[in-house]
Amino acid sequence: MEFESLQRRRSSSVSANQNNASIREKRPKRSEVIAKKKTIEELIKTARAEKDHLAPFPDFRRFHVNGLSVCLKSGHGNKLSSPVKHYIQSLLKLNMEGPYGSEWPEEEKVKRKEMVLPEAHYVFVHEVANSNADEMTTVLTAAETSTCLEDSGPLVGFVQYRFVLEEEIPVLYVYELQLEPRVQGKGVGKFLMQLVELMAQKSRMSAVMLTVQKANVVAMDFYINKLRYIISAMSPSRVNPMMQLEKSYEILCKAFNDEAKTILEDREDELDQLDKDGSSY
């Protein structure tokens, strides 16, 4: 019996050593980790330095649908004119004061600071005169967009986005997508998000992420059911289900590669293990 017990212990020890060796083999070398980190930092630095993220997508400069024609322009937070700053503040209040409720006064202060930071990139949506309005959706060609910068009219919305690092993954984070009520529901929002995803992939980002107020049920439906974004593993409701009642927002994401999907979307095994261990973030 003692011999059998000794054999079992030796067998367990050998198995444990094999497992440890396997873990060591899978663990990346320090030089590889440093090189990967440097590569990601360069990707983000390059993306932030780009002056016009619309340039590679001339077909997206102008969009016409259901009698509405819009023109898109790029912008930066530290180069906003006073009228544009005022417009952004006014549209944010119009669209977001309701969903934020009592949190809005403080949130408004935060957004006013965020909107003018140099790392804040913008796509501005201008309404343009269109004499050939019809019920068909049309994306104009590069040649037809040449007049976009000259004939653009009043602002009717904007997207604010940044290139950031989330869980060691380079992502394009959409801080705001705001449209005036009169141009909502016409496909402009979907068109803008398609453009955002293209810009993210062009800049070699691994995902697009954004934050949505739970009270904004229209936006939640738009992103999750229409655009197929999912609630990220980083969102409070998934990190700790007990926080669902405490936090008023969800973090959504759409990953473009397996690594980003594992880290930003899945993590179910990790969360299950934490539950078993009685641990939490």
PDB file of C-alpha atoms in Angstrom:
ATOM      1  CA  MET A   1       0.000   0.000   0.000  1.00  0.00           C
ATOM      2  CA  GLU A   2       2.840   2.353   0.873  1.00  0.00           C
ATOM      3  CA  PHE A   3       4.522   1.497  -2.452  1.00  0.00           C
ATOM      4  CA  GLU A   4       1.327   2.214  -4.372  1.00  0.00           C
ATOM      5  CA  SER A   5       0.885   5.476  -2.505  1.00  0.00           C
ATOM      6  CA  LEU A   6       4.487   6.445  -3.275  1.00  0.00           C
ATOM      7  CA  GLN A   7       3.947   5.602  -6.938  1.00  0.00           C
ATOM      8  CA  ARG A   8       0.828   7.804  -7.064  1.00  0.00           C
ATOM      9  CA  ARG A   9       2.739  10.709  -5.476  1.00  0.00           C
ATOM     10  CA  ARG A  10       5.589  10.285  -7.967  1.00  0.00           C
ATOM     11  CA  SER A  11       3.106  10.105 -10.824  1.00  0.00           C
ATOM     12  CA  SER A  12       1.359  13.263  -9.590  1.00  0.00           C
ATOM     13  CA  SER A  13       4.702  15.006  -9.219  1.00  0.00           C
ATOM     14  CA  VAL A  14       5.748  14.080 -12.763  1.00  0.00           C
ATOM     15  CA  SER A  15       2.385  15.257 -14.109  1.00  0.00           C
ATOM     16  CA  ALA A  16       2.687  18.552 -12.220  1.00  0.00           C
ATOM     17  CA  ASN A  17       6.212  19.094 -13.536  1.00  0.00           C
ATOM     18  CA  GLN A  18       5.017  18.394 -17.069  1.00  0.00           C
ATOM     19  CA  ASN A  19       2.189  20.893 -16.665  1.00  0.00           C
ATOM     20  CA  ASN A  20       4.571  23.521 -15.285  1.00  0.00           C
ATOM     21  CA  ALA A  21       6.949  22.911 -18.193  1.00  0.00           C
ATOM     22  CA  SER A  22       4.057  23.292 -20.623  1.00  0.00           C
ATOM     23  CA  ILE A  23       3.048  26.594 -18.995  1.00  0.00           C
ATOM     24  CA  ARG A  24       6.643  27.853 -19.209  1.00  0.00           C
ATOM     25  CA  GLU A  25       6.767  26.946 -22.894  1.00  0.00           C
ATOM     26  CA  LYS A  26       3.539  28.820 -23.632  1.00  0.00           C
ATOM     27  CA  ARG A  27       4.539  31.912 -21.663  1.00  0.00           C
ATOM     28  CA  PRO A  28       6.028  34.506 -24.050  1.00  0.00           C
ATOM     29  CA  LYS A  29       9.567  35.679 -23.502  1.00  0.00           C
ATOM     30  CA  ARG A  30      10.150  39.074 -21.907  1.00  0.00           C
ATOM     31  CA  SER A  31      11.716  40.355 -25.135  1.00  0.00           C
ATOM     32  CA  GLU A  32       8.597  39.286 -27.076  1.00  0.00           C
ATOM     33  CA  VAL A  33       6.313  41.049 -24.595  1.00  0.00           C
ATOM     34  CA  ILE A  34       8.358  44.250 -24.813  1.00  0.00           C
ATOM     35  CA  ALA A  35       8.450  44.113 -28.615  1.00  0.00           C
ATOM     36  CA  LYS A  36       4.686  43.578 -28.808  1.00  0.00           C
ATOM     37  CA  LYS A  37       4.040  46.447 -26.404  1.00  0.00           C
ATOM     38  CA  LYS A  38       6.281  48.737 -28.442  1.00  0.00           C
ATOM     39  CA  THR A  39       4.502  47.769 -31.660  1.00  0.00           C
ATOM     40  CA  ILE A  40       1.091  48.534 -30.139  1.00  0.00           C
ATOM     41  CA  GLU A  41       2.291  51.879 -28.781  1.00  0.00           C
ATOM     42  CA  GLU A  42       3.569  52.800 -32.256  1.00  0.00           C
ATOM     43  CA  LEU A  43       0.219  51.832 -33.811  1.00  0.00           C
ATOM     44  CA  ILE A  44      -1.655  54.126 -31.438  1.00  0.00           C
ATOM     45  CA  LYS A  45       0.877  56.929 -31.856  1.00  0.00           C
ATOM     46  CA  THR A  46       0.627  56.720 -35.645  1.00  0.00           C
ATOM     47  CA  ALA A  47      -3.184  56.638 -35.575  1.00  0.00           C
ATOM     48  CA  ARG A  48      -3.337  59.674 -33.286  1.00  0.00           C
ATOM     49  CA  ALA A  49      -0.968  61.610 -35.543  1.00  0.00           C
ATOM     50  CA  GLU A  50      -3.080  61.052 -38.672  1.00  0.00           C
ATOM     51  CA  LYS A  51      -4.580  64.386 -39.761  1.00  0.00           C
ATOM     52  CA  ASP A  52      -7.560  63.057 -41.724  1.00  0.00           C
ATOM     53  CA  HIS A  53      -8.855  59.538 -41.101  1.00  0.00           C
ATOM     54  CA  LEU A  54     -11.452  60.093 -43.824  1.00  0.00           C
ATOM     55  CA  ALA A  55      -8.806  60.452 -46.538  1.00  0.00           C
ATOM     56  CA  PRO A  56      -8.557  56.706 -47.360  1.00  0.00           C
ATOM     57  CA  PHE A  57     -12.351  56.522 -47.735  1.00  0.00           C
ATOM     58  CA  PRO A  58     -13.418  59.178 -50.278  1.00  0.00           C
ATOM     59  CA  ASP A  59     -16.606  57.248 -51.041  1.00  0.00           C
ATOM     60  CA  PHE A  60     -17.741  57.946 -47.483  1.00  0.00           C
ATOM     61  CA  ARG A  61     -17.331  61.707 -47.679  1.00  0.00           C
ATOM     62  CA  ARG A  62     -20.939  62.169 -48.713  1.00  0.00           C
ATOM     63  CA  PHE A  63     -24.100  60.197 -48.129  1.00  0.00           C
ATOM     64  CA  HIS A  64     -27.650  60.549 -49.401  1.00  0.00           C
ATOM     65  CA  VAL A  65     -30.747  58.711 -48.188  1.00  0.00           C
ATOM     66  CA  ASN A  66     -34.466  59.417 -47.943  1.00  0.00           C
ATOM     67  CA  GLY A  67     -34.192  63.037 -49.024  1.00  0.00           C
ATOM     68  CA  LEU A  68     -31.288  63.770 -46.675  1.00  0.00           C
ATOM     69  CA  SER A  69     -27.823  64.514 -48.025  1.00  0.00           C
ATOM     70  CA  VAL A  70     -24.859  64.903 -45.698  1.00  0.00           C
ATOM     71  CA  CYS A  71     -21.167  65.641 -46.053  1.00  0.00           C
ATOM     72  CA  LEU A  72     -18.481  64.425 -43.641  1.00  0.00           C
ATOM     73  CA  LYS A  73     -15.403  66.316 -42.461  1.00  0.00           C
ATOM     74  CA  SER A  74     -12.585  65.476 -40.064  1.00  0.00           C
ATOM     75  CA  GLY A  75     -11.665  67.528 -37.002  1.00  0.00           C
ATOM     76  CA  HIS A  76      -9.559  67.584 -33.841  1.00  0.00           C
ATOM     77  CA  GLY A  77     -10.417  68.503 -30.270  1.00  0.00           C
ATOM     78  CA  ASN A  78      -7.706  71.131 -29.899  1.00  0.00           C
ATOM     79  CA  LYS A  79      -8.706  72.897 -33.132  1.00  0.00           C
ATOM     80  CA  LEU A  80     -12.424  73.426 -32.581  1.00  0.00           C
ATOM     81  CA  SER A  81     -13.862  76.870 -33.252  1.00  0.00           C
ATOM     82  CA  SER A  82     -16.055  78.520 -30.626  1.00  0.00           C
ATOM     83  CA  PRO A  83     -19.277  77.997 -32.646  1.00  0.00           C
ATOM     84  CA  VAL A  84     -18.466  74.280 -33.072  1.00  0.00           C
ATOM     85  CA  LYS A  85     -17.731  73.909 -29.349  1.00  0.00           C
ATOM     86  CA  HIS A  86     -21.076  75.517 -28.566  1.00  0.00           C
ATOM     87  CA  TYR A  87     -22.831  73.234 -31.057  1.00  0.00           C
ATOM     88  CA  ILE A  88     -21.285  70.104 -29.527  1.00  0.00           C
ATOM     89  CA  GLN A  89     -22.269  71.168 -26.019  1.00  0.00           C
ATOM     90  CA  SER A  90     -25.833  71.980 -27.072  1.00  0.00           C
ATOM     91  CA  LEU A  91     -26.363  68.700 -28.960  1.00  0.00           C
ATOM     92  CA  LEU A  92     -24.898  66.671 -26.102  1.00  0.00           C
ATOM     93  CA  LYS A  93     -27.299  68.297 -23.668  1.00  0.00           C
ATOM     94  CA  LEU A  94     -30.258  67.815 -26.009  1.00  0.00           C
ATOM     95  CA  ASN A  95     -29.587  64.101 -26.533  1.00  0.00           C
ATOM     96  CA  MET A  96     -27.979  62.992 -23.275  1.00  0.00           C
ATOM     97  CA  GLU A  97     -29.511  64.949 -20.406  1.00  0.00           C
ATOM     98  CA  GLY A  98     -32.465  62.540 -20.358  1.00  0.00           C
ATOM     99  CA  PRO A  99     -30.515  59.235 -20.330  1.00  0.00           C
ATOM    100  CA  TYR A 100     -28.048  60.503 -17.701  1.00  0.00           C
ATOM    101  CA  GLY A 101     -30.758  61.933 -15.460  1.00  0.00           C
ATOM    102  CA  SER A 102     -29.394  63.272 -12.181  1.00  0.00           C
ATOM    103  CA  GLU A 103     -25.840  62.382 -13.259  1.00  0.00           C
ATOM    104  CA  TRP A 104     -25.914  64.845 -16.153  1.00  0.00           C
ATOM    105  CA  PRO A 105     -24.560  68.012 -14.405  1.00  0.00           C
ATOM    106  CA  GLU A 106     -21.333  66.254 -13.442  1.00  0.00           C
ATOM    107  CA  GLU A 107     -21.119  64.292 -16.672  1.00  0.00           C
ATOM    108  CA  GLU A 108     -21.543  67.480 -18.688  1.00  0.00           C
ATOM    109  CA  LYS A 109     -18.461  68.960 -17.005  1.00  0.00           C
ATOM    110  CA  VAL A 110     -16.464  65.863 -17.905  1.00  0.00           C
ATOM    111  CA  LYS A 111     -17.607  65.939 -21.520  1.00  0.00           C
ATOM    112  CA  ARG A 112     -16.721  69.621 -21.883  1.00  0.00           C
ATOM    113  CA  LYS A 113     -13.143  68.820 -20.884  1.00  0.00           C
ATOM    114  CA  GLU A 114     -12.941  65.696 -23.049  1.00  0.00           C
ATOM    115  CA  MET A 115     -14.222  67.372 -26.194  1.00  0.00           C
ATOM    116  CA  VAL A 116     -11.254  69.756 -26.561  1.00  0.00           C
ATOM    117  CA  LEU A 117      -8.383  67.386 -25.779  1.00  0.00           C
ATOM    118  CA  PRO A 118      -5.804  66.953 -28.586  1.00  0.00           C
ATOM    119  CA  GLU A 119      -6.355  63.173 -28.708  1.00  0.00           C
ATOM    120  CA  ALA A 120     -10.049  63.689 -29.481  1.00  0.00           C
ATOM    121  CA  HIS A 121     -10.744  63.071 -33.184  1.00  0.00           C
ATOM    122  CA  TYR A 122     -13.989  64.043 -34.896  1.00  0.00           C
ATOM    123  CA  VAL A 123     -16.104  63.269 -37.912  1.00  0.00           C
ATOM    124  CA  PHE A 124     -18.503  66.166 -38.396  1.00  0.00           C
ATOM    125  CA  VAL A 125     -21.777  65.653 -40.259  1.00  0.00           C
ATOM    126  CA  HIS A 126     -22.947  68.602 -42.378  1.00  0.00           C
ATOM    127  CA  GLU A 127     -26.268  68.780 -44.173  1.00  0.00           C
ATOM    128  CA  VAL A 128     -25.986  69.788 -47.823  1.00  0.00           C
ATOM    129  CA  ALA A 129     -28.493  70.937 -50.412  1.00  0.00           C
ATOM    130  CA  ASN A 130     -29.652  68.103 -52.649  1.00  0.00           C
ATOM    131  CA  SER A 131     -31.800  68.700 -55.710  1.00  0.00           C
ATOM    132  CA  ASN A 132     -32.036  65.034 -56.660  1.00  0.00           C
ATOM    133  CA  ALA A 133     -33.482  63.573 -53.493  1.00  0.00           C
ATOM    134  CA  ASP A 134     -35.124  60.195 -53.809  1.00  0.00           C
ATOM    135  CA  GLU A 135     -35.851  57.158 -51.706  1.00  0.00           C
ATOM    136  CA  MET A 136     -32.692  55.285 -52.720  1.00  0.00           C
ATOM    137  CA  THR A 137     -29.531  55.191 -50.633  1.00  0.00           C
ATOM    138  CA  THR A 138     -26.531  56.542 -52.521  1.00  0.00           C
ATOM    139  CA  VAL A 139     -22.846  56.725 -51.624  1.00  0.00           C
ATOM    140  CA  LEU A 140     -21.106  59.103 -53.987  1.00  0.00           C
ATOM    141  CA  THR A 141     -17.806  58.376 -55.724  1.00  0.00           C
ATOM    142  CA  ALA A 142     -14.501  60.132 -55.066  1.00  0.00           C
ATOM    143  CA  ALA A 143     -14.989  62.504 -58.001  1.00  0.00           C
ATOM    144  CA  GLU A 144     -18.413  63.516 -56.763  1.00  0.00           C
ATOM    145  CA  THR A 145     -17.126  64.245 -53.259  1.00  0.00           C
ATOM    146  CA  SER A 146     -14.674  66.883 -54.501  1.00  0.00           C
ATOM    147  CA  THR A 147     -17.231  69.621 -53.884  1.00  0.00           C
ATOM    148  CA  CYS A 148     -18.073  68.381 -50.386  1.00  0.00           C
ATOM    149  CA  LEU A 149     -15.719  70.771 -48.649  1.00  0.00           C
ATOM    150  CA  GLU A 150     -17.179  73.747 -50.510  1.00  0.00           C
ATOM    151  CA  ASP A 151     -20.930  73.139 -50.386  1.00  0.00           C
ATOM    152  CA  SER A 152     -21.306  71.812 -46.854  1.00  0.00           C
ATOM    153  CA  GLY A 153     -24.110  73.332 -44.863  1.00  0.00           C
ATOM    154  CA  PRO A 154     -25.037  73.383 -41.163  1.00  0.00           C
ATOM    155  CA  LEU A 155     -23.874  70.749 -38.715  1.00  0.00           C
ATOM    156  CA  VAL A 156     -26.407  68.033 -37.888  1.00  0.00           C
ATOM    157  CA  GLY A 157     -24.195  65.688 -35.857  1.00  0.00           C
ATOM    158  CA  PHE A 158     -20.739  64.355 -35.085  1.00  0.00           C
ATOM    159  CA  VAL A 159     -18.690  61.384 -33.953  1.00  0.00           C
ATOM    160  CA  GLN A 160     -15.931  61.814 -31.383  1.00  0.00           C
ATOM    161  CA  TYR A 161     -13.405  58.973 -31.137  1.00  0.00           C
ATOM    162  CA  ARG A 162      -9.943  58.192 -29.810  1.00  0.00           C
ATOM    163  CA  PHE A 163      -7.216  55.614 -30.229  1.00  0.00           C
ATOM    164  CA  VAL A 164      -6.497  54.055 -26.845  1.00  0.00           C
ATOM    165  CA  LEU A 165      -5.180  50.949 -25.109  1.00  0.00           C
ATOM    166  CA  GLU A 166      -7.724  48.719 -23.354  1.00  0.00           C
ATOM    167  CA  GLU A 167      -6.483  45.581 -21.589  1.00  0.00           C
ATOM    168  CA  GLU A 168      -3.284  45.805 -23.691  1.00  0.00           C
ATOM    169  CA  ILE A 169      -5.403  45.809 -26.861  1.00  0.00           C
ATOM    170  CA  PRO A 170      -5.286  48.783 -29.296  1.00  0.00           C
ATOM    171  CA  VAL A 171      -8.823  50.002 -29.890  1.00  0.00           C
ATOM    172  CA  LEU A 172     -10.753  52.835 -31.475  1.00  0.00           C
ATOM    173  CA  TYR A 173     -13.031  54.062 -28.691  1.00  0.00           C
ATOM    174  CA  VAL A 174     -16.152  55.949 -29.766  1.00  0.00           C
ATOM    175  CA  TYR A 175     -16.736  58.607 -27.124  1.00  0.00           C
ATOM    176  CA  GLU A 176     -19.763  60.154 -28.804  1.00  0.00           C
ATOM    177  CA  LEU A 177     -22.077  59.545 -31.734  1.00  0.00           C
ATOM    178  CA  GLN A 178     -24.619  62.352 -31.718  1.00  0.00           C
ATOM    179  CA  LEU A 179     -27.202  63.272 -34.360  1.00  0.00           C
ATOM    180  CA  GLU A 180     -29.936  65.851 -34.282  1.00  0.00           C
ATOM    181  CA  PRO A 181     -33.363  64.247 -33.757  1.00  0.00           C
ATOM    182  CA  ARG A 182     -34.572  65.282 -37.225  1.00  0.00           C
ATOM    183  CA  VAL A 183     -31.843  63.232 -38.971  1.00  0.00           C
ATOM    184  CA  GLN A 184     -32.071  60.188 -36.733  1.00  0.00           C
ATOM    185  CA  GLY A 185     -33.615  56.976 -38.031  1.00  0.00           C
ATOM    186  CA  LYS A 186     -32.477  57.584 -41.615  1.00  0.00           C
ATOM    187  CA  GLY A 187     -29.418  55.354 -41.689  1.00  0.00           C
ATOM    188  CA  VAL A 188     -26.824  58.032 -40.949  1.00  0.00           C
ATOM    189  CA  GLY A 189     -25.826  56.481 -37.631  1.00  0.00           C
ATOM    190  CA  LYS A 190     -25.257  53.059 -39.207  1.00  0.00           C
ATOM    191  CA  PHE A 191     -23.315  54.685 -42.048  1.00  0.00           C
ATOM    192  CA  LEU A 192     -21.083  56.497 -39.542  1.00  0.00           C
ATOM    193  CA  MET A 193     -20.396  53.337 -37.534  1.00  0.00           C
ATOM    194  CA  GLN A 194     -19.486  51.448 -40.707  1.00  0.00           C
ATOM    195  CA  LEU A 195     -17.005  54.228 -41.434  1.00  0.00           C
ATOM    196  CA  VAL A 196     -15.644  54.102 -37.871  1.00  0.00           C
ATOM    197  CA  GLU A 197     -15.040  50.359 -38.166  1.00  0.00           C
ATOM    198  CA  LEU A 198     -13.222  50.862 -41.470  1.00  0.00           C
ATOM    199  CA  MET A 199     -11.051  53.590 -39.935  1.00  0.00           C
ATOM    200  CA  ALA A 200     -10.249  51.336 -36.979  1.00  0.00           C
ATOM    201  CA  GLN A 201      -9.153  48.483 -39.228  1.00  0.00           C
ATOM    202  CA  LYS A 202      -7.202  50.825 -41.510  1.00  0.00           C
ATOM    203  CA  SER A 203      -5.311  52.048 -38.427  1.00  0.00           C
ATOM    204  CA  ARG A 204      -4.748  48.387 -37.410  1.00  0.00           C
ATOM    205  CA  MET A 205      -6.812  48.657 -34.249  1.00  0.00           C
ATOM    206  CA  SER A 206      -8.071  45.334 -32.882  1.00  0.00           C
ATOM    207  CA  ALA A 207     -11.562  46.482 -31.906  1.00  0.00           C
ATOM    208  CA  VAL A 208     -14.087  49.287 -31.675  1.00  0.00           C
ATOM    209  CA  MET A 209     -15.460  50.048 -28.215  1.00  0.00           C
ATOM    210  CA  LEU A 210     -18.030  52.455 -26.809  1.00  0.00           C
ATOM    211  CA  THR A 211     -20.035  53.191 -23.676  1.00  0.00           C
ATOM    212  CA  VAL A 212     -23.845  53.376 -23.667  1.00  0.00           C
ATOM    213  CA  GLN A 213     -26.201  54.464 -20.899  1.00  0.00           C
ATOM    214  CA  LYS A 214     -28.613  51.655 -20.011  1.00  0.00           C
ATOM    215  CA  ALA A 215     -31.435  54.194 -19.929  1.00  0.00           C
ATOM    216  CA  ASN A 216     -30.756  54.965 -23.604  1.00  0.00           C
ATOM    217  CA  VAL A 217     -32.727  51.931 -24.797  1.00  0.00           C
ATOM    218  CA  VAL A 218     -32.808  53.115 -28.415  1.00  0.00           C
ATOM    219  CA  ALA A 219     -29.007  53.294 -28.529  1.00  0.00           C
ATOM    220  CA  MET A 220     -28.634  49.914 -26.795  1.00  0.00           C
ATOM    221  CA  ASP A 221     -30.929  48.332 -29.391  1.00  0.00           C
ATOM    222  CA  PHE A 222     -29.097  50.084 -32.226  1.00  0.00           C
ATOM    223  CA  TYR A 223     -25.646  48.839 -31.253  1.00  0.00           C
ATOM    224  CA  ILE A 224     -26.508  45.353 -29.995  1.00  0.00           C
ATOM    225  CA  ASN A 225     -29.311  44.227 -32.305  1.00  0.00           C
ATOM    226  CA  LYS A 226     -28.612  46.200 -35.479  1.00  0.00           C
ATOM    227  CA  LEU A 227     -24.821  46.517 -35.466  1.00  0.00           C
ATOM    228  CA  ARG A 228     -24.077  43.280 -33.554  1.00  0.00           C
ATOM    229  CA  TYR A 229     -21.927  44.795 -30.828  1.00  0.00           C
ATOM    230  CA  ILE A 230     -21.739  42.792 -27.621  1.00  0.00           C
ATOM    231  CA  ILE A 231     -21.439  43.694 -23.964  1.00  0.00           C
ATOM    232  CA  SER A 232     -17.703  43.621 -23.276  1.00  0.00           C
ATOM    233  CA  ALA A 233     -16.059  41.460 -20.638  1.00  0.00           C
ATOM    234  CA  MET A 234     -14.842  44.807 -19.242  1.00  0.00           C
ATOM    235  CA  SER A 235     -18.385  46.087 -18.693  1.00  0.00           C
ATOM    236  CA  PRO A 236     -19.390  46.363 -15.003  1.00  0.00           C
ATOM    237  CA  SER A 237     -22.330  43.976 -15.437  1.00  0.00           C
ATOM    238  CA  ARG A 238     -19.961  41.220 -16.614  1.00  0.00           C
ATOM    239  CA  VAL A 239     -17.021  41.946 -14.334  1.00  0.00           C
ATOM    240  CA  ASN A 240     -19.318  41.704 -11.328  1.00  0.00           C
ATOM    241  CA  PRO A 241     -23.039  40.970 -11.852  1.00  0.00           C
ATOM    242  CA  MET A 242     -23.729  42.529  -8.444  1.00  0.00           C
ATOM    243  CA  MET A 243     -22.760  45.899  -9.960  1.00  0.00           C
ATOM    244  CA  GLN A 244     -25.639  45.849 -12.454  1.00  0.00           C
ATOM    245  CA  LEU A 245     -27.801  47.978 -10.187  1.00  0.00           C
ATOM    246  CA  GLU A 246     -24.926  50.295  -9.223  1.00  0.00           C
ATOM    247  CA  LYS A 247     -23.658  51.237 -12.669  1.00  0.00           C
ATOM    248  CA  SER A 248     -25.828  53.036 -15.200  1.00  0.00           C
ATOM    249  CA  TYR A 249     -23.856  52.065 -18.306  1.00  0.00           C
ATOM    250  CA  GLU A 250     -22.583  49.173 -20.391  1.00  0.00           C
ATOM    251  CA  ILE A 251     -19.333  48.937 -22.337  1.00  0.00           C
ATOM    252  CA  LEU A 252     -19.880  47.463 -25.816  1.00  0.00           C
ATOM    253  CA  CYS A 253     -17.339  46.178 -28.290  1.00  0.00           C
ATOM    254  CA  LYS A 254     -16.766  44.595 -31.675  1.00  0.00           C
ATOM    255  CA  ALA A 255     -13.438  42.762 -31.999  1.00  0.00           C
ATOM    256  CA  PHE A 256     -11.607  42.145 -35.272  1.00  0.00           C
ATOM    257  CA  ASN A 257      -9.217  39.337 -34.287  1.00  0.00           C
ATOM    258  CA  ASP A 258      -9.082  36.303 -32.002  1.00  0.00           C
ATOM    259  CA  GLU A 259      -6.878  37.880 -29.339  1.00  0.00           C
ATOM    260  CA  ALA A 260      -9.187  40.868 -28.976  1.00  0.00           C
ATOM    261  CA  LYS A 261     -12.248  38.599 -28.903  1.00  0.00           C
ATOM    262  CA  THR A 262     -10.719  36.511 -26.119  1.00  0.00           C
ATOM    263  CA  ILE A 263      -9.764  39.489 -23.971  1.00  0.00           C
ATOM    264  CA  LEU A 264     -12.535  41.990 -24.683  1.00  0.00           C
ATOM    265  CA  GLU A 265     -15.503  39.726 -25.422  1.00  0.00           C
ATOM    266  CA  ASP A 266     -15.119  36.316 -23.805  1.00  0.00           C
ATOM    267  CA  ARG A 267     -13.307  35.822 -20.492  1.00  0.00           C
ATOM    268  CA  GLU A 268     -16.200  33.630 -19.322  1.00  0.00           C
ATOM    269  CA  ASP A 269     -13.849  30.913 -18.061  1.00  0.00           C
ATOM    270  CA  GLU A 270     -11.916  33.454 -16.032  1.00  0.00           C
ATOM    271  CA  LEU A 271     -15.068  34.925 -14.535  1.00  0.00           C
ATOM    272  CA  ASP A 272     -16.434  31.454 -13.737  1.00  0.00           C
ATOM    273  CA  GLN A 273     -13.211  30.593 -11.928  1.00  0.00           C
ATOM    274  CA  LEU A 274     -13.388  33.803  -9.928  1.00  0.00           C
ATOM    275  CA  ASP A 275     -16.922  32.902  -8.877  1.00  0.00           C
ATOM    276  CA  LYS A 276     -15.764  29.467  -7.750  1.00  0.00           C
ATOM    277  CA  ASP A 277     -12.858  30.927  -5.790  1.00  0.00           C
ATOM    278  CA  GLY A 278     -15.065  33.579  -4.206  1.00  0.00           C
ATOM    279  CA  SER A 279     -12.859  36.253  -5.750  1.00  0.00           C
ATOM    280  CA  SER A 280     -13.873  39.450  -7.491  1.00  0.00           C
ATOM    281  CA  TYR A 281     -12.278  42.372  -9.313  1.00  0.00           C
TER     282      TYR A 281
END
